[in-house]
PDB file of C-alpha atoms in Angstrom:
ATOM      1  CA  MET A   1      41.831  82.064 -42.065  1.00 58.00           C
ATOM      2  CA  ALA A   2      43.893  79.618 -44.916  1.00 65.00           C
ATOM      3  CA  ASP A   3      44.005  76.119 -45.024  1.00 83.00           C
ATOM      4  CA  PHE A   4      47.433  73.966 -43.149  1.00 89.00           C
ATOM      5  CA  VAL A   5      49.004  71.451 -44.975  1.00 93.00           C
ATOM      6  CA  ALA A   6      49.965  69.552 -42.420  1.00 96.00           C
ATOM      7  CA  ASN A   7      50.025  68.747 -39.018  1.00 97.00           C
ATOM      8  CA  GLY A   8      52.506  68.275 -36.155  1.00 98.00           C
ATOM      9  CA  ILE A   9      53.811  69.074 -32.556  1.00 98.00           C
ATOM     10  CA  ASP A  10      56.629  70.605 -30.828  1.00 98.00           C
ATOM     11  CA  ILE A  11      59.276  68.908 -28.136  1.00 98.00           C
ATOM     12  CA  SER A  12      61.619  69.195 -25.485  1.00 98.00           C
ATOM     13  CA  GLU A  13      63.343  67.790 -22.379  1.00 98.00           C
ATOM     14  CA  PHE A  14      60.263  68.903 -20.419  1.00 97.00           C
ATOM     15  CA  ASN A  15      58.602  66.250 -22.513  1.00 98.00           C
ATOM     16  CA  GLY A  16      60.737  63.688 -21.237  1.00 97.00           C
ATOM     17  CA  ASP A  17      61.916  60.278 -23.003  1.00 97.00           C
ATOM     18  CA  VAL A  18      59.020  60.630 -25.807  1.00 98.00           C
ATOM     19  CA  ASN A  19      57.946  57.367 -28.210  1.00 98.00           C
ATOM     20  CA  ILE A  20      58.932  58.574 -31.793  1.00 98.00           C
ATOM     21  CA  ALA A  21      58.466  55.734 -33.324  1.00 97.00           C
ATOM     22  CA  ALA A  22      54.999  55.624 -32.046  1.00 97.00           C
ATOM     23  CA  LEU A  23      54.065  58.665 -33.439  1.00 98.00           C
ATOM     24  CA  LYS A  24      54.751  57.723 -36.868  1.00 96.00           C
ATOM     25  CA  GLY A  25      51.392  58.069 -39.226  1.00 95.00           C
ATOM     26  CA  LYS A  26      49.927  60.869 -36.024  1.00 97.00           C
ATOM     27  CA  VAL A  27      51.888  63.966 -36.819  1.00 98.00           C
ATOM     28  CA  ASP A  28      53.858  64.703 -40.044  1.00 97.00           C
ATOM     29  CA  PHE A  29      56.184  66.505 -38.705  1.00 98.00           C
ATOM     30  CA  ILE A  30      58.443  67.162 -34.870  1.00 98.00           C
ATOM     31  CA  ILE A  31      59.295  70.688 -34.603  1.00 98.00           C
ATOM     32  CA  ILE A  32      62.680  69.643 -31.481  1.00 98.00           C
ATOM     33  CA  ARG A  33      64.227  72.300 -28.866  1.00 98.00           C
ATOM     34  CA  CYS A  34      67.890  71.962 -28.808  1.00 98.00           C
ATOM     35  CA  GLY A  35      68.840  74.033 -25.925  1.00 98.00           C
ATOM     36  CA  TYR A  36      68.518  77.981 -24.850  1.00 98.00           C
ATOM     37  CA  GLY A  37      69.909  80.630 -24.463  1.00 98.00           C
ATOM     38  CA  GLY A  38      74.224  81.159 -25.326  1.00 98.00           C
ATOM     39  CA  ASP A  39      76.840  78.522 -27.264  1.00 97.00           C
ATOM     40  CA  TYR A  40      77.002  77.050 -24.287  1.00 97.00           C
ATOM     41  CA  GLU A  41      76.617  72.664 -23.521  1.00 97.00           C
ATOM     42  CA  SER A  42      74.874  72.935 -20.179  1.00 98.00           C
ATOM     43  CA  GLN A  43      72.965  74.627 -22.127  1.00 98.00           C
ATOM     44  CA  ASP A  44      71.995  71.951 -24.940  1.00 98.00           C
ATOM     45  CA  ASP A  45      68.145  70.678 -24.606  1.00 98.00           C
ATOM     46  CA  SER A  46      69.144  67.476 -23.067  1.00 98.00           C
ATOM     47  CA  GLN A  47      66.700  65.016 -25.033  1.00 98.00           C
ATOM     48  CA  TYR A  48      68.082  66.898 -28.458  1.00 98.00           C
ATOM     49  CA  TRP A  49      70.158  64.381 -29.539  1.00 98.00           C
ATOM     50  CA  ALA A  50      68.200  61.478 -28.504  1.00 98.00           C
ATOM     51  CA  ASN A  51      64.886  63.296 -30.541  1.00 98.00           C
ATOM     52  CA  VAL A  52      66.602  63.625 -33.611  1.00 98.00           C
ATOM     53  CA  ARG A  53      68.275  60.247 -33.880  1.00 98.00           C
ATOM     54  CA  LYS A  54      64.671  59.051 -32.952  1.00 98.00           C
ATOM     55  CA  CYS A  55      63.385  61.082 -35.882  1.00 97.00           C
ATOM     56  CA  GLN A  56      65.595  60.211 -38.569  1.00 97.00           C
ATOM     57  CA  GLU A  57      65.337  56.030 -37.671  1.00 97.00           C
ATOM     58  CA  ALA A  58      61.004  56.747 -37.556  1.00 96.00           C
ATOM     59  CA  GLY A  59      61.266  59.082 -40.550  1.00 96.00           C
ATOM     60  CA  ILE A  60      59.826  61.492 -39.318  1.00 97.00           C
ATOM     61  CA  PRO A  61      61.283  65.004 -41.208  1.00 97.00           C
ATOM     62  CA  PHE A  62      61.756  67.540 -37.964  1.00 98.00           C
ATOM     63  CA  GLY A  63      62.505  71.317 -37.402  1.00 98.00           C
ATOM     64  CA  VAL A  64      64.983  73.211 -33.868  1.00 98.00           C
ATOM     65  CA  TYR A  65      64.194  75.964 -32.410  1.00 98.00           C
ATOM     66  CA  LEU A  66      65.666  77.705 -29.993  1.00 98.00           C
ATOM     67  CA  TYR A  67      64.620  79.851 -26.430  1.00 98.00           C
ATOM     68  CA  SER A  68      66.010  83.413 -26.149  1.00 98.00           C
ATOM     69  CA  TYR A  69      67.048  85.150 -23.049  1.00 98.00           C
ATOM     70  CA  ALA A  70      69.691  87.711 -25.896  1.00 98.00           C
ATOM     71  CA  ARG A  71      69.062  90.216 -24.138  1.00 97.00           C
ATOM     72  CA  ASN A  72      71.267  92.229 -26.965  1.00 97.00           C
ATOM     73  CA  MET A  73      72.966  91.414 -30.535  1.00 96.00           C
ATOM     74  CA  GLU A  74      75.682  90.336 -28.335  1.00 97.00           C
ATOM     75  CA  MET A  75      74.113  87.606 -26.671  1.00 98.00           C
ATOM     76  CA  ALA A  76      71.562  86.826 -29.891  1.00 97.00           C
ATOM     77  CA  MET A  77      74.785  86.198 -31.971  1.00 97.00           C
ATOM     78  CA  SER A  78      76.147  83.256 -29.252  1.00 98.00           C
ATOM     79  CA  GLU A  79      72.245  81.950 -29.659  1.00 98.00           C
ATOM     80  CA  ALA A  80      72.700  81.949 -33.175  1.00 97.00           C
ATOM     81  CA  ARG A  81      76.363  79.911 -32.994  1.00 98.00           C
ATOM     82  CA  HIS A  82      74.486  77.593 -29.874  1.00 98.00           C
ATOM     83  CA  THR A  83      72.115  76.990 -32.778  1.00 98.00           C
ATOM     84  CA  LEU A  84      74.674  76.344 -35.917  1.00 98.00           C
ATOM     85  CA  ARG A  85      76.687  74.288 -33.611  1.00 98.00           C
ATOM     86  CA  LEU A  86      73.286  72.072 -32.718  1.00 98.00           C
ATOM     87  CA  ILE A  87      72.320  71.640 -36.369  1.00 98.00           C
ATOM     88  CA  HIS A  88      75.338  71.321 -38.028  1.00 96.00           C
ATOM     89  CA  GLY A  89      75.153  68.399 -40.668  1.00 94.00           C
ATOM     90  CA  LEU A  90      71.484  67.752 -40.045  1.00 96.00           C
ATOM     91  CA  ARG A  91      68.755  68.600 -42.755  1.00 94.00           C
ATOM     92  CA  PRO A  92      65.752  69.974 -40.577  1.00 97.00           C
ATOM     93  CA  LEU A  93      63.548  70.454 -43.124  1.00 97.00           C
ATOM     94  CA  TYR A  94      60.771  72.139 -40.481  1.00 98.00           C
ATOM     95  CA  GLY A  95      62.865  75.207 -40.362  1.00 98.00           C
ATOM     96  CA  VAL A  96      65.019  76.630 -37.430  1.00 98.00           C
ATOM     97  CA  TRP A  97      62.816  78.923 -35.120  1.00 98.00           C
ATOM     98  CA  TYR A  98      63.463  81.446 -32.679  1.00 98.00           C
ATOM     99  CA  ASP A  99      61.745  81.266 -29.535  1.00 98.00           C
ATOM    100  CA  LEU A 100      60.666  85.056 -28.491  1.00 98.00           C
ATOM    101  CA  GLU A 101      58.857  85.264 -25.083  1.00 98.00           C
ATOM    102  CA  ASP A 102      61.137  85.389 -22.221  1.00 98.00           C
ATOM    103  CA  ALA A 103      60.336  88.439 -19.402  1.00 97.00           C
ATOM    104  CA  SER A 104      63.949  89.418 -20.105  1.00 97.00           C
ATOM    105  CA  LEU A 105      64.062  89.841 -23.708  1.00 98.00           C
ATOM    106  CA  PRO A 106      64.616  93.988 -24.555  1.00 97.00           C
ATOM    107  CA  THR A 107      61.477  95.762 -26.167  1.00 96.00           C
ATOM    108  CA  GLY A 108      61.661  98.156 -29.225  1.00 97.00           C
ATOM    109  CA  LYS A 109      64.393  98.096 -31.274  1.00 96.00           C
ATOM    110  CA  ALA A 110      66.970  96.306 -29.299  1.00 97.00           C
ATOM    111  CA  LEU A 111      64.953  93.324 -29.518  1.00 98.00           C
ATOM    112  CA  VAL A 112      63.684  93.967 -33.364  1.00 97.00           C
ATOM    113  CA  ASP A 113      68.629  93.651 -34.110  1.00 97.00           C
ATOM    114  CA  ASN A 114      68.382  91.028 -32.180  1.00 97.00           C
ATOM    115  CA  VAL A 115      66.074  88.892 -34.646  1.00 98.00           C
ATOM    116  CA  LEU A 116      67.577  90.423 -37.907  1.00 97.00           C
ATOM    117  CA  ALA A 117      70.908  89.249 -35.965  1.00 96.00           C
ATOM    118  CA  TYR A 118      70.230  85.859 -34.999  1.00 97.00           C
ATOM    119  CA  TRP A 119      68.338  85.390 -38.694  1.00 97.00           C
ATOM    120  CA  THR A 120      69.848  86.510 -40.710  1.00 96.00           C
ATOM    121  CA  THR A 121      73.415  84.459 -39.596  1.00 96.00           C
ATOM    122  CA  ILE A 122      70.913  81.604 -39.180  1.00 96.00           C
ATOM    123  CA  GLN A 123      70.002  82.006 -42.921  1.00 95.00           C
ATOM    124  CA  GLN A 124      73.336  83.047 -44.019  1.00 94.00           C
ATOM    125  CA  CYS A 125      74.674  79.383 -42.950  1.00 95.00           C
ATOM    126  CA  GLY A 126      71.751  78.152 -45.555  1.00 93.00           C
ATOM    127  CA  TYR A 127      69.016  77.424 -42.775  1.00 96.00           C
ATOM    128  CA  TYR A 128      65.735  77.986 -43.205  1.00 97.00           C
ATOM    129  CA  CYS A 129      64.678  80.505 -40.128  1.00 97.00           C
ATOM    130  CA  GLY A 130      61.831  82.010 -38.691  1.00 98.00           C
ATOM    131  CA  ILE A 131      60.753  83.515 -35.602  1.00 98.00           C
ATOM    132  CA  TYR A 132      58.511  81.807 -33.190  1.00 98.00           C
ATOM    133  CA  ALA A 133      56.357  83.524 -30.138  1.00 98.00           C
ATOM    134  CA  SER A 134      52.312  84.537 -29.237  1.00 98.00           C
ATOM    135  CA  LEU A 135      49.814  86.744 -31.196  1.00 98.00           C
ATOM    136  CA  TYR A 136      50.130  89.241 -28.853  1.00 98.00           C
ATOM    137  CA  TRP A 137      54.166  89.485 -29.071  1.00 98.00           C
ATOM    138  CA  MET A 138      53.800  89.133 -33.220  1.00 98.00           C
ATOM    139  CA  GLU A 139      51.416  92.227 -33.273  1.00 97.00           C
ATOM    140  CA  HIS A 140      52.943  94.155 -30.561  1.00 97.00           C
ATOM    141  CA  ARG A 141      56.632  93.874 -30.118  1.00 97.00           C
ATOM    142  CA  LEU A 142      57.736  92.293 -33.261  1.00 98.00           C
ATOM    143  CA  ASN A 143      55.773  93.940 -36.086  1.00 96.00           C
ATOM    144  CA  SER A 144      58.304  96.252 -36.973  1.00 95.00           C
ATOM    145  CA  PRO A 145      58.289  96.761 -40.530  1.00 94.00           C
ATOM    146  CA  ARG A 146      62.235  95.755 -40.481  1.00 95.00           C
ATOM    147  CA  LEU A 147      60.640  91.960 -39.747  1.00 96.00           C
ATOM    148  CA  GLN A 148      58.172  91.932 -43.018  1.00 91.00           C
ATOM    149  CA  GLY A 149      60.534  88.647 -44.842  1.00 90.00           C
ATOM    150  CA  VAL A 150      60.788  86.393 -41.144  1.00 97.00           C
ATOM    151  CA  ASP A 151      58.292  83.305 -41.310  1.00 97.00           C
ATOM    152  CA  ARG A 152      55.948  83.499 -38.519  1.00 98.00           C
ATOM    153  CA  TRP A 153      55.185  80.291 -36.276  1.00 98.00           C
ATOM    154  CA  VAL A 154      52.454  82.387 -33.808  1.00 98.00           C
ATOM    155  CA  ALA A 155      51.339  81.007 -30.823  1.00 98.00           C
ATOM    156  CA  GLN A 156      48.299  81.138 -30.491  1.00 98.00           C
ATOM    157  CA  TRP A 157      45.856  78.446 -28.548  1.00 97.00           C
ATOM    158  CA  ALA A 158      41.855  78.911 -29.689  1.00 95.00           C
ATOM    159  CA  PRO A 159      39.905  77.574 -32.314  1.00 94.00           C
ATOM    160  CA  GLN A 160      40.933  79.564 -34.793  1.00 95.00           C
ATOM    161  CA  LEU A 161      43.864  81.960 -35.965  1.00 96.00           C
ATOM    162  CA  ASP A 162      43.768  85.974 -35.708  1.00 95.00           C
ATOM    163  CA  TYR A 163      47.330  86.456 -37.205  1.00 95.00           C
ATOM    164  CA  PRO A 164      46.939  86.270 -41.370  1.00 92.00           C
ATOM    165  CA  GLY A 165      50.476  85.101 -43.347  1.00 92.00           C
ATOM    166  CA  ALA A 166      51.619  82.868 -40.622  1.00 96.00           C
ATOM    167  CA  GLY A 167      54.009  79.753 -41.602  1.00 96.00           C
ATOM    168  CA  MET A 168      52.845  78.106 -38.961  1.00 98.00           C
ATOM    169  CA  TRP A 169      50.430  77.612 -35.767  1.00 98.00           C
ATOM    170  CA  GLN A 170      50.246  76.011 -32.271  1.00 98.00           C
ATOM    171  CA  TYR A 171      47.054  76.395 -31.473  1.00 98.00           C
ATOM    172  CA  SER A 172      47.189  73.684 -28.153  1.00 97.00           C
ATOM    173  CA  ASP A 173      49.286  73.062 -25.368  1.00 96.00           C
ATOM    174  CA  ARG A 174      47.213  70.298 -24.062  1.00 95.00           C
ATOM    175  CA  GLY A 175      46.665  67.596 -27.131  1.00 96.00           C
ATOM    176  CA  VAL A 176      47.000  63.901 -26.371  1.00 97.00           C
ATOM    177  CA  ILE A 177      48.116  61.986 -28.626  1.00 97.00           C
ATOM    178  CA  ASN A 178      49.283  57.827 -27.150  1.00 96.00           C
ATOM    179  CA  GLY A 179      48.546  59.273 -23.421  1.00 96.00           C
ATOM    180  CA  LYS A 180      50.761  61.965 -23.486  1.00 97.00           C
ATOM    181  CA  THR A 181      50.275  65.603 -23.949  1.00 97.00           C
ATOM    182  CA  PHE A 182      51.784  67.833 -26.191  1.00 98.00           C
ATOM    183  CA  ASP A 183      51.949  71.202 -27.775  1.00 98.00           C
ATOM    184  CA  LEU A 184      49.812  70.690 -31.565  1.00 98.00           C
ATOM    185  CA  ASP A 185      51.251  72.666 -34.577  1.00 98.00           C
ATOM    186  CA  ARG A 186      49.495  72.831 -37.681  1.00 97.00           C
ATOM    187  CA  ALA A 187      52.217  74.151 -40.784  1.00 97.00           C
ATOM    188  CA  PHE A 188      50.219  76.172 -43.631  1.00 95.00           C
ATOM    189  CA  LYS A 189      53.584  75.855 -45.682  1.00 94.00           C
ATOM    190  CA  ASN A 190      55.319  72.744 -47.243  1.00 94.00           C
ATOM    191  CA  TYR A 191      58.416  73.642 -46.248  1.00 96.00           C
ATOM    192  CA  PRO A 192      59.984  70.122 -46.974  1.00 95.00           C
ATOM    193  CA  ALA A 193      59.688  71.289 -50.456  1.00 92.00           C
ATOM    194  CA  ILE A 194      60.897  75.003 -50.154  1.00 92.00           C
ATOM    195  CA  ILE A 195      63.660  73.836 -48.155  1.00 92.00           C
ATOM    196  CA  ASN A 196      64.271  71.698 -50.833  1.00 88.00           C
ATOM    197  CA  GLY A 197      64.378  73.870 -52.829  1.00 78.00           C
ATOM    198  CA  GLU A 198      60.967  73.402 -55.123  1.00 66.00           C
ATOM    199  CA  GLU A 199      58.898  76.264 -53.821  1.00 56.00           C
ATOM    200  CA  TRP A 200      59.993  79.614 -54.117  1.00 49.00           C
ATOM    201  CA  THR A 201      59.578  82.632 -51.690  1.00 52.00           C
ATOM    202  CA  ASP A 202      55.789  84.549 -52.056  1.00 56.00           C
ATOM    203  CA  MET A 203      57.375  87.545 -51.923  1.00 57.00           C
ATOM    204  CA  THR A 204      57.948  89.289 -54.912  1.00 59.00           C
ATOM    205  CA  ALA A 205      60.783  90.078 -57.035  1.00 62.00           C
ATOM    206  CA  GLU A 206      60.231  93.972 -56.042  1.00 67.00           C
ATOM    207  CA  GLU A 207      59.298  92.789 -52.109  1.00 64.00           C
ATOM    208  CA  VAL A 208      62.530  91.003 -51.937  1.00 66.00           C
ATOM    209  CA  LYS A 209      64.416  94.318 -52.830  1.00 68.00           C
ATOM    210  CA  ARG A 210      62.686  96.359 -50.491  1.00 71.00           C
ATOM    211  CA  LEU A 211      63.366  94.398 -48.019  1.00 71.00           C
ATOM    212  CA  ALA A 212      67.025  94.483 -48.981  1.00 72.00           C
ATOM    213  CA  ARG A 213      67.047  97.903 -49.873  1.00 72.00           C
ATOM    214  CA  ARG A 214      65.691  98.451 -45.885  1.00 71.00           C
ATOM    215  CA  GLU A 215      67.571  96.288 -44.521  1.00 69.00           C
ATOM    216  CA  ALA A 216      70.995  97.541 -46.234  1.00 68.00           C
ATOM    217  CA  GLN A 217      69.956 101.231 -45.405  1.00 67.00           C
ATOM    218  CA  ALA A 218      69.588  99.986 -41.724  1.00 67.00           C
ATOM    219  CA  VAL A 219      72.743  98.958 -41.443  1.00 62.00           C
ATOM    220  CA  TYR A 220      74.278 101.705 -43.333  1.00 57.00           C
ATOM    221  CA  ASP A 221      72.269 103.786 -40.347  1.00 61.00           C
ATOM    222  CA  GLN A 222      73.908 102.325 -37.300  1.00 57.00           C
ATOM    223  CA  ASN A 223      77.483 102.000 -38.376  1.00 55.00           C
ATOM    224  CA  GLU A 224      80.940 103.328 -37.970  1.00 55.00           C
ATOM    225  CA  ALA A 225      82.152 104.674 -40.813  1.00 64.00           C
ATOM    226  CA  LYS A 226      85.714 102.699 -41.705  1.00 72.00           C
ATOM    227  CA  TYR A 227      85.332 102.780 -45.991  1.00 75.00           C
ATOM    228  CA  LYS A 228      85.128 106.867 -46.771  1.00 75.00           C
ATOM    229  CA  THR A 229      84.901 106.319 -50.040  1.00 76.00           C
ATOM    230  CA  ILE A 230      84.197 103.831 -52.779  1.00 75.00           C
ATOM    231  CA  ASN A 231      87.727 102.999 -53.082  1.00 77.00           C
ATOM    232  CA  ASP A 232      88.237 102.472 -49.925  1.00 77.00           C
ATOM    233  CA  VAL A 233      86.483  99.353 -50.214  1.00 78.00           C
ATOM    234  CA  PRO A 234      88.392  96.199 -50.678  1.00 79.00           C
ATOM    235  CA  GLN A 235      88.325  95.407 -54.051  1.00 80.00           C
ATOM    236  CA  TRP A 236      86.845  91.735 -54.178  1.00 79.00           C
ATOM    237  CA  ALA A 237      84.272  93.322 -52.378  1.00 80.00           C
ATOM    238  CA  ARG A 238      84.285  96.905 -54.876  1.00 80.00           C
ATOM    239  CA  GLY A 239      81.832  96.243 -57.937  1.00 80.00           C
ATOM    240  CA  SER A 240      79.697  94.040 -55.639  1.00 82.00           C
ATOM    241  CA  VAL A 241      78.407  97.636 -53.929  1.00 79.00           C
ATOM    242  CA  VAL A 242      78.861  99.763 -56.381  1.00 80.00           C
ATOM    243  CA  GLU A 243      75.740  97.542 -58.541  1.00 82.00           C
ATOM    244  CA  VAL A 244      73.764  97.146 -55.177  1.00 80.00           C
ATOM    245  CA  TYR A 245      74.021 101.316 -54.514  1.00 78.00           C
ATOM    246  CA  ASP A 246      72.677 101.195 -57.837  1.00 77.00           C
ATOM    247  CA  ARG A 247      70.208  99.023 -58.404  1.00 80.00           C
ATOM    248  CA  LEU A 248      68.392  99.945 -54.866  1.00 78.00           C
ATOM    249  CA  LYS A 249      69.308 103.004 -54.715  1.00 72.00           C
ATOM    250  CA  LEU A 250      70.308 103.577 -51.598  1.00 72.00           C
ATOM    251  CA  LEU A 251      71.343 106.869 -49.611  1.00 60.00           C
ATOM    252  CA  GLY A 252      74.670 107.912 -48.722  1.00 57.00           C
ATOM    253  CA  VAL A 253      76.398 108.380 -52.075  1.00 53.00           C
ATOM    254  CA  LYS A 254      77.871 111.914 -53.229  1.00 51.00           C
ATOM    255  CA  ASP A 255      79.004 112.668 -57.026  1.00 54.00           C
ATOM    256  CA  GLY A 256      79.759 108.590 -56.880  1.00 53.00           C
ATOM    257  CA  ALA A 257      82.491 108.707 -53.782  1.00 61.00           C
ATOM    258  CA  GLN A 258      81.248 109.517 -50.874  1.00 65.00           C
ATOM    259  CA  LEU A 259      80.947 105.837 -48.588  1.00 70.00           C
ATOM    260  CA  ASP A 260      81.317 105.945 -44.750  1.00 67.00           C
ATOM    261  CA  ALA A 261      80.258 102.237 -43.865  1.00 72.00           C
ATOM    262  CA  SER A 262      81.850  99.554 -42.117  1.00 75.00           C
ATOM    263  CA  ALA A 263      83.182  96.562 -42.691  1.00 74.00           C
ATOM    264  CA  THR A 264      80.194  94.710 -42.358  1.00 73.00           C
ATOM    265  CA  TYR A 265      78.464  96.917 -43.762  1.00 74.00           C
ATOM    266  CA  VAL A 266      80.228  96.423 -47.091  1.00 76.00           C
ATOM    267  CA  ARG A 267      80.023  92.470 -46.434  1.00 76.00           C
ATOM    268  CA  ALA A 268      75.791  93.170 -46.036  1.00 79.00           C
ATOM    269  CA  LEU A 269      76.360  94.724 -49.615  1.00 79.00           C
ATOM    270  CA  TYR A 270      78.336  91.564 -50.958  1.00 80.00           C
ATOM    271  CA  VAL A 271      76.185  88.883 -50.291  1.00 82.00           C
ATOM    272  CA  ILE A 272      72.956  90.846 -50.659  1.00 84.00           C
ATOM    273  CA  ALA A 273      74.362  91.945 -54.459  1.00 84.00           C
ATOM    274  CA  LYS A 274      74.677  87.974 -54.628  1.00 81.00           C
ATOM    275  CA  VAL A 275      71.352  87.395 -53.956  1.00 82.00           C
ATOM    276  CA  LEU A 276      70.211  89.860 -56.604  1.00 81.00           C
ATOM    277  CA  GLU A 277      72.476  88.006 -59.257  1.00 78.00           C
ATOM    278  CA  LEU A 278      70.608  84.400 -58.001  1.00 76.00           C
ATOM    279  CA  MET A 279      67.066  86.671 -58.245  1.00 75.00           C
ATOM    280  CA  ASP A 280      68.411  87.845 -62.314  1.00 73.00           C
ATOM    281  CA  GLU A 281      69.358  83.945 -62.923  1.00 68.00           C
ATOM    282  CA  LYS A 282      66.408  82.903 -61.512  1.00 63.00           C
ATOM    283  CA  ALA A 283      64.052  85.356 -64.082  1.00 64.00           C
ATOM    284  CA  ILE A 284      66.248  84.353 -66.691  1.00 62.00           C
ATOM    285  CA  ILE A 285      65.693  80.619 -66.860  1.00 60.00           C
ATOM    286  CA  GLU A 286      61.676  81.403 -66.087  1.00 62.00           C
ATOM    287  CA  GLY A 287      61.073  83.726 -68.782  1.00 61.00           C
ATOM    288  CA  ASN A 288      62.917  80.726 -71.127  1.00 50.00           C
TER     289      ASN A 288
END
């Protein structure tokens, strides 16, 4: 098991009024529940803003999590909007986490589609995002290769973590600090450094490209046809679409003309092109 770099706790309204100032020096970070389910103010965590303010005043870095009830992608997108509304203007240095444990959640492809809809939306808005679940869920329900690039916060209440590569570990639900009981967590990554741009992903450039290729192909496979040919794609996106098809060697182009893609797919290709450009710029800088 990798060495951890920080100790923390996660809290919600169920912890009541937490004296966060008194935790200074006893925890390195706090993960705060912002809410649960779709984008309704009635489903905001009642202690969320108080906990954020108290972390800011105490100088303790924090992350946030949202408890999911999403049974389909529409609900997952509402949960993403819920999260974005509550973190607007904030910089959660320990990331944004999608809490996946409710018995009502779907299985198989539907669950993976929901996770990717939420994760992609949060990431594209400039926040670091990962998923939280039990060891069993990580090994069985969330073990899709489509989720290869998604960070993991694993709940296993045991002396050691049996899930390699996790970014965070919730190792107890019975930790006592200052006489109060908390969930206890360990971080294996320096999240403030990562989120502040001081560290790059552990994935190689080729691994990132493979992930991008797989996700772009998955979107292609499930989207309806709108743009039949490259020439049908809006001018602002056409160059990016061609570049991604060429560099990632995607399927579906016949004689350089056939496309059969939706507007959503074209927008995804445009974003992937920008990511590839940033990777190229970084490689040039490091090469110098």
